[in-house]
């Protein structure tokens, strides 16, 4: 399998799941600074010009975080990245969709790329709206996690989505609720997460 990622991007979540599942894969790094996601070579793989992307050989090219996470979990059911219980699966997908579609795409993207949301407006207003979306989303995630060590009790694909939000919040100095902060530290202790960070050339945020 070939896995396309950009260091520090949301692809980190899939990258750590590939490590958790013990998959054999080739990690292909893209540089956003060099706009490699818009190169002809990469657009031939994913015309959407986004990471993460998993080229799963006979199963084809898979895009979109929730779909790839589900696929990776299915590769090794013994690793229990997705629990067998239907309602636990529903809760995992509920959390992942909110994390990616709302908190990431509508919240963090307003902070990092305000021009995507308003070409002629005040970027500070766009960023302020982004901070509110991120804050509300993290508060919901914090309540959902509660005092459990992981989002569904035991580690699952939902924790990978939670991880990227927590990582970005801590990196950018945004308030991170206490239980999410402890969850991030728990994630950083996992060998699979440490392998992912080493490959991406990232140091764990203090
Ligand atoms: N809906 C996509 C979102 C992926 C996404 O926005 N990825 C960002 C990195 S976090 C990206 O590739 N951005 C490159 C760009 O927009 O040029 C998913 O779930 O995978």
CSV table of C-alpha atoms and ligand atoms in Angstrom, one decimal:
chain,number,residue,atom,x,y,z
A,1,UNK,CA,0.0,0.0,0.0
A,2,UNK,CA,1.0,3.6,-0.6
A,3,UNK,CA,0.1,6.3,1.9
A,4,UNK,CA,0.2,9.9,1.0
A,5,UNK,CA,0.6,12.5,3.8
A,6,UNK,CA,1.8,16.0,4.6
A,7,UNK,CA,3.7,16.4,7.9
A,8,UNK,CA,1.4,17.7,10.6
A,9,UNK,CA,-1.7,17.6,8.4
A,10,UNK,CA,-4.9,15.6,9.2
A,11,UNK,CA,-3.2,12.7,7.5
A,12,UNK,CA,-1.4,12.2,10.9
A,13,UNK,CA,-4.6,10.4,12.1
A,14,UNK,CA,-4.6,7.9,9.3
A,15,UNK,CA,-0.8,7.5,9.6
A,16,UNK,CA,-1.0,6.5,13.2
A,17,UNK,CA,-3.8,4.0,12.5
A,18,UNK,CA,-1.7,2.3,9.8
A,19,UNK,CA,1.0,2.0,12.5
A,20,UNK,CA,-1.5,0.7,15.1
A,21,UNK,CA,-2.8,-1.9,12.7
A,22,UNK,CA,0.8,-3.1,11.9
A,23,UNK,CA,0.3,-2.5,8.2
A,24,UNK,CA,3.1,-2.7,5.7
A,25,UNK,CA,3.0,0.5,3.7
A,26,UNK,CA,5.1,3.0,1.8
A,27,UNK,CA,4.8,6.5,3.3
A,28,UNK,CA,4.9,9.2,0.6
A,29,UNK,CA,5.5,12.7,1.9
A,30,UNK,CA,4.0,15.8,0.2
A,31,UNK,CA,5.2,19.3,0.9
A,32,UNK,CA,2.4,21.8,1.2
A,33,UNK,CA,5.0,24.6,1.1
A,34,UNK,CA,6.0,23.4,-2.4
A,35,UNK,CA,2.3,22.9,-3.3
A,36,UNK,CA,3.0,19.3,-4.2
A,37,UNK,CA,-0.7,18.5,-3.5
A,38,UNK,CA,-1.4,20.4,-6.7
A,39,UNK,CA,1.2,18.7,-8.8
A,40,UNK,CA,0.1,16.7,-11.9
A,41,UNK,CA,1.6,13.6,-10.4
A,42,UNK,CA,-0.5,13.8,-7.2
A,43,UNK,CA,-3.6,15.0,-8.9
A,44,UNK,CA,-3.5,11.9,-11.0
A,45,UNK,CA,-3.7,9.9,-7.7
A,46,UNK,CA,-6.3,12.2,-6.0
A,47,UNK,CA,-7.9,14.8,-8.2
A,48,UNK,CA,-9.2,16.5,-5.1
A,49,UNK,CA,-5.7,17.5,-4.3
A,50,UNK,CA,-5.9,16.5,-0.6
A,51,UNK,CA,-4.3,14.2,1.9
A,52,UNK,CA,-4.8,11.7,3.4
A,53,UNK,CA,-4.8,9.2,0.5
A,54,UNK,CA,-4.3,5.5,0.7
A,55,UNK,CA,-3.5,3.5,-2.5
A,56,UNK,CA,-4.7,0.1,-1.4
A,57,UNK,CA,-3.6,-1.8,-4.4
A,58,UNK,CA,-6.3,-4.1,-5.6
A,59,UNK,CA,-8.9,-2.2,-3.5
A,60,UNK,CA,-8.0,1.0,-5.3
A,61,UNK,CA,-7.3,4.5,-4.2
A,62,UNK,CA,-9.2,5.6,-1.0
A,63,UNK,CA,-9.7,9.2,0.0
A,64,UNK,CA,-11.5,11.0,2.8
A,65,UNK,CA,-10.4,10.5,6.4
A,66,UNK,CA,-13.5,8.6,7.7
A,67,UNK,CA,-13.5,6.1,4.7
A,68,UNK,CA,-9.7,5.4,5.1
A,69,UNK,CA,-10.0,5.0,8.8
A,70,UNK,CA,-12.8,2.5,8.4
A,71,UNK,CA,-10.8,0.7,5.7
A,72,UNK,CA,-7.7,0.4,7.9
A,73,UNK,CA,-9.7,-0.9,10.8
A,74,UNK,CA,-11.2,-3.6,8.5
A,75,UNK,CA,-7.7,-4.8,7.5
A,76,UNK,CA,-7.0,-6.2,10.9
A,77,UNK,CA,-10.1,-6.9,12.9
A,78,UNK,CA,-8.0,-8.4,15.7
A,79,UNK,CA,-6.5,-5.0,16.4
A,80,UNK,CA,-10.0,-3.8,17.3
A,81,UNK,CA,-9.6,-0.4,15.9
A,82,UNK,CA,-13.3,-0.5,15.3
A,83,UNK,CA,-15.4,-2.4,17.9
A,84,UNK,CA,-17.8,-5.1,16.7
A,85,UNK,CA,-20.8,-3.6,18.4
A,86,UNK,CA,-23.0,-1.6,16.0
A,87,UNK,CA,-23.8,1.2,18.4
A,88,UNK,CA,-20.1,1.7,19.3
A,89,UNK,CA,-19.4,1.9,15.5
A,90,UNK,CA,-22.2,4.5,15.1
A,91,UNK,CA,-20.6,6.5,18.0
A,92,UNK,CA,-17.2,6.3,16.4
A,93,UNK,CA,-18.5,7.6,13.0
A,94,UNK,CA,-20.5,10.3,14.8
A,95,UNK,CA,-17.3,11.6,16.5
A,96,UNK,CA,-15.1,11.3,13.4
A,97,UNK,CA,-17.6,13.2,11.2
A,98,UNK,CA,-17.9,16.0,13.7
A,99,UNK,CA,-14.1,16.2,14.1
A,100,UNK,CA,-13.4,16.2,10.4
A,101,UNK,CA,-16.3,17.9,8.7
A,102,UNK,CA,-17.0,20.5,11.3
A,103,UNK,CA,-14.1,21.2,13.7
A,104,UNK,CA,-11.4,20.6,11.1
A,105,UNK,CA,-12.9,21.8,7.9
A,106,UNK,CA,-15.1,24.6,9.2
A,107,UNK,CA,-13.1,25.6,12.3
A,108,UNK,CA,-9.4,25.0,12.0
A,109,UNK,CA,-9.4,25.8,8.2
A,110,UNK,CA,-10.9,29.3,9.0
A,111,UNK,CA,-7.9,29.9,11.3
A,112,UNK,CA,-5.2,28.7,8.9
A,113,UNK,CA,-6.8,29.8,5.6
A,114,UNK,CA,-9.4,32.5,6.2
A,115,UNK,CA,-9.2,33.5,2.5
A,116,UNK,CA,-11.0,30.2,1.6
A,117,UNK,CA,-14.1,31.5,3.4
A,118,UNK,CA,-14.0,35.2,2.5
A,119,UNK,CA,-12.0,36.6,-0.4
A,120,UNK,CA,-12.9,40.2,0.4
A,121,UNK,CA,-13.9,40.2,4.0
A,122,UNK,CA,-12.0,40.8,7.2
A,123,UNK,CA,-9.7,37.7,7.9
A,124,UNK,CA,-9.8,38.5,11.6
A,125,UNK,CA,-13.6,38.0,11.6
A,126,UNK,CA,-13.2,34.7,9.8
A,127,UNK,CA,-10.6,33.6,12.3
A,128,UNK,CA,-12.8,34.6,15.2
A,129,UNK,CA,-15.6,32.5,13.8
A,130,UNK,CA,-13.1,29.6,13.4
A,131,UNK,CA,-12.0,29.9,17.1
A,132,UNK,CA,-15.7,29.7,18.2
A,133,UNK,CA,-16.3,26.6,16.0
A,134,UNK,CA,-13.1,24.9,17.4
A,135,UNK,CA,-14.0,25.8,21.0
A,136,UNK,CA,-17.5,24.5,20.7
A,137,UNK,CA,-16.3,21.3,19.0
A,138,UNK,CA,-13.6,20.7,21.6
A,139,UNK,CA,-16.1,21.2,24.4
A,140,UNK,CA,-18.4,18.7,22.9
A,141,UNK,CA,-15.5,16.2,22.4
A,142,UNK,CA,-14.4,16.8,26.0
A,143,UNK,CA,-17.9,16.0,27.3
A,144,UNK,CA,-18.2,12.9,25.0
A,145,UNK,CA,-14.8,11.6,26.3
A,146,UNK,CA,-15.7,12.3,29.9
A,147,UNK,CA,-13.4,10.4,32.3
A,148,UNK,CA,-12.8,7.5,29.9
A,149,UNK,CA,-9.2,6.9,28.7
A,150,UNK,CA,-10.3,6.8,25.0
A,151,UNK,CA,-13.4,8.0,23.1
A,152,UNK,CA,-15.1,4.6,23.1
A,153,UNK,CA,-13.5,3.4,26.3
A,154,UNK,CA,-10.9,1.3,24.5
A,155,UNK,CA,-8.6,2.8,21.7
A,156,UNK,CA,-10.4,3.0,18.3
A,157,UNK,CA,-10.4,5.0,15.1
A,158,UNK,CA,-12.3,7.8,16.9
A,159,UNK,CA,-9.2,8.6,18.9
A,160,UNK,CA,-7.2,9.2,15.7
A,161,UNK,CA,-9.6,12.0,14.7
A,162,UNK,CA,-9.6,13.4,18.3
A,163,UNK,CA,-5.8,13.3,18.2
A,164,UNK,CA,-5.4,15.7,15.2
A,165,UNK,CA,-7.7,18.3,16.8
A,166,UNK,CA,-5.9,18.1,20.1
A,167,UNK,CA,-2.5,18.3,18.4
A,168,UNK,CA,-3.4,21.4,16.4
A,169,UNK,CA,-5.0,23.1,19.4
A,170,UNK,CA,-1.9,22.5,21.6
A,171,UNK,CA,0.4,23.5,18.7
A,172,UNK,CA,-1.4,26.7,18.1
A,173,UNK,CA,-1.9,27.7,21.7
A,174,UNK,CA,-5.7,27.3,21.7
A,175,UNK,CA,-7.4,26.3,24.9
A,176,UNK,CA,-7.6,22.6,25.2
A,177,UNK,CA,-10.0,21.2,27.8
A,178,UNK,CA,-8.3,19.3,30.6
A,179,UNK,CA,-9.6,15.8,29.7
A,180,UNK,CA,-8.6,16.3,26.0
A,181,UNK,CA,-5.2,17.4,27.1
A,182,UNK,CA,-4.8,14.2,29.1
A,183,UNK,CA,-6.1,12.2,26.2
A,184,UNK,CA,-3.5,13.8,23.9
A,185,UNK,CA,-0.7,12.9,26.4
A,186,UNK,CA,-2.1,9.3,26.5
A,187,UNK,CA,-2.0,9.2,22.7
A,188,UNK,CA,1.6,10.5,22.7
A,189,UNK,CA,2.6,7.7,24.9
A,190,UNK,CA,1.5,5.1,22.3
A,191,UNK,CA,4.4,3.6,20.4
A,192,UNK,CA,2.4,3.8,17.1
A,193,UNK,CA,1.9,7.5,17.6
A,194,UNK,CA,5.6,7.9,18.3
A,195,UNK,CA,6.5,6.0,15.1
A,196,UNK,CA,4.2,8.2,13.1
A,197,UNK,CA,5.7,11.4,14.6
A,198,UNK,CA,9.3,10.2,13.9
A,199,UNK,CA,8.4,9.4,10.2
A,200,UNK,CA,6.8,12.8,9.8
A,201,UNK,CA,9.7,14.5,11.4
A,202,UNK,CA,7.6,16.0,14.2
A,203,UNK,CA,8.5,16.5,17.9
A,204,UNK,CA,5.7,15.9,20.4
A,205,UNK,CA,4.2,19.2,21.5
A,206,UNK,CA,4.9,20.1,25.1
B,1,LIG,N1,-12.5,15.8,3.6
B,1,LIG,C1,-11.1,15.5,3.5
B,1,LIG,C2,-10.3,16.7,4.0
B,1,LIG,C3,-8.8,16.5,3.8
B,1,LIG,C4,-8.1,17.8,3.9
B,1,LIG,O1,-8.7,18.9,3.9
B,1,LIG,N2,-6.8,17.7,4.0
B,1,LIG,C5,-5.9,18.9,4.0
B,1,LIG,C6,-4.8,18.7,5.0
B,1,LIG,S1,-5.4,18.7,6.7
B,1,LIG,C7,-5.3,19.1,2.6
B,1,LIG,O2,-4.9,18.1,2.0
B,1,LIG,N3,-5.1,20.3,2.2
B,1,LIG,C8,-4.5,20.7,1.0
B,1,LIG,C9,-5.1,21.8,0.3
B,1,LIG,O3,-6.3,22.1,0.6
B,1,LIG,O4,-4.4,22.3,-0.6
B,1,LIG,C10,-10.8,14.2,4.3
B,1,LIG,O5,-11.7,13.9,5.1
B,1,LIG,O6,-9.8,13.6,4.1
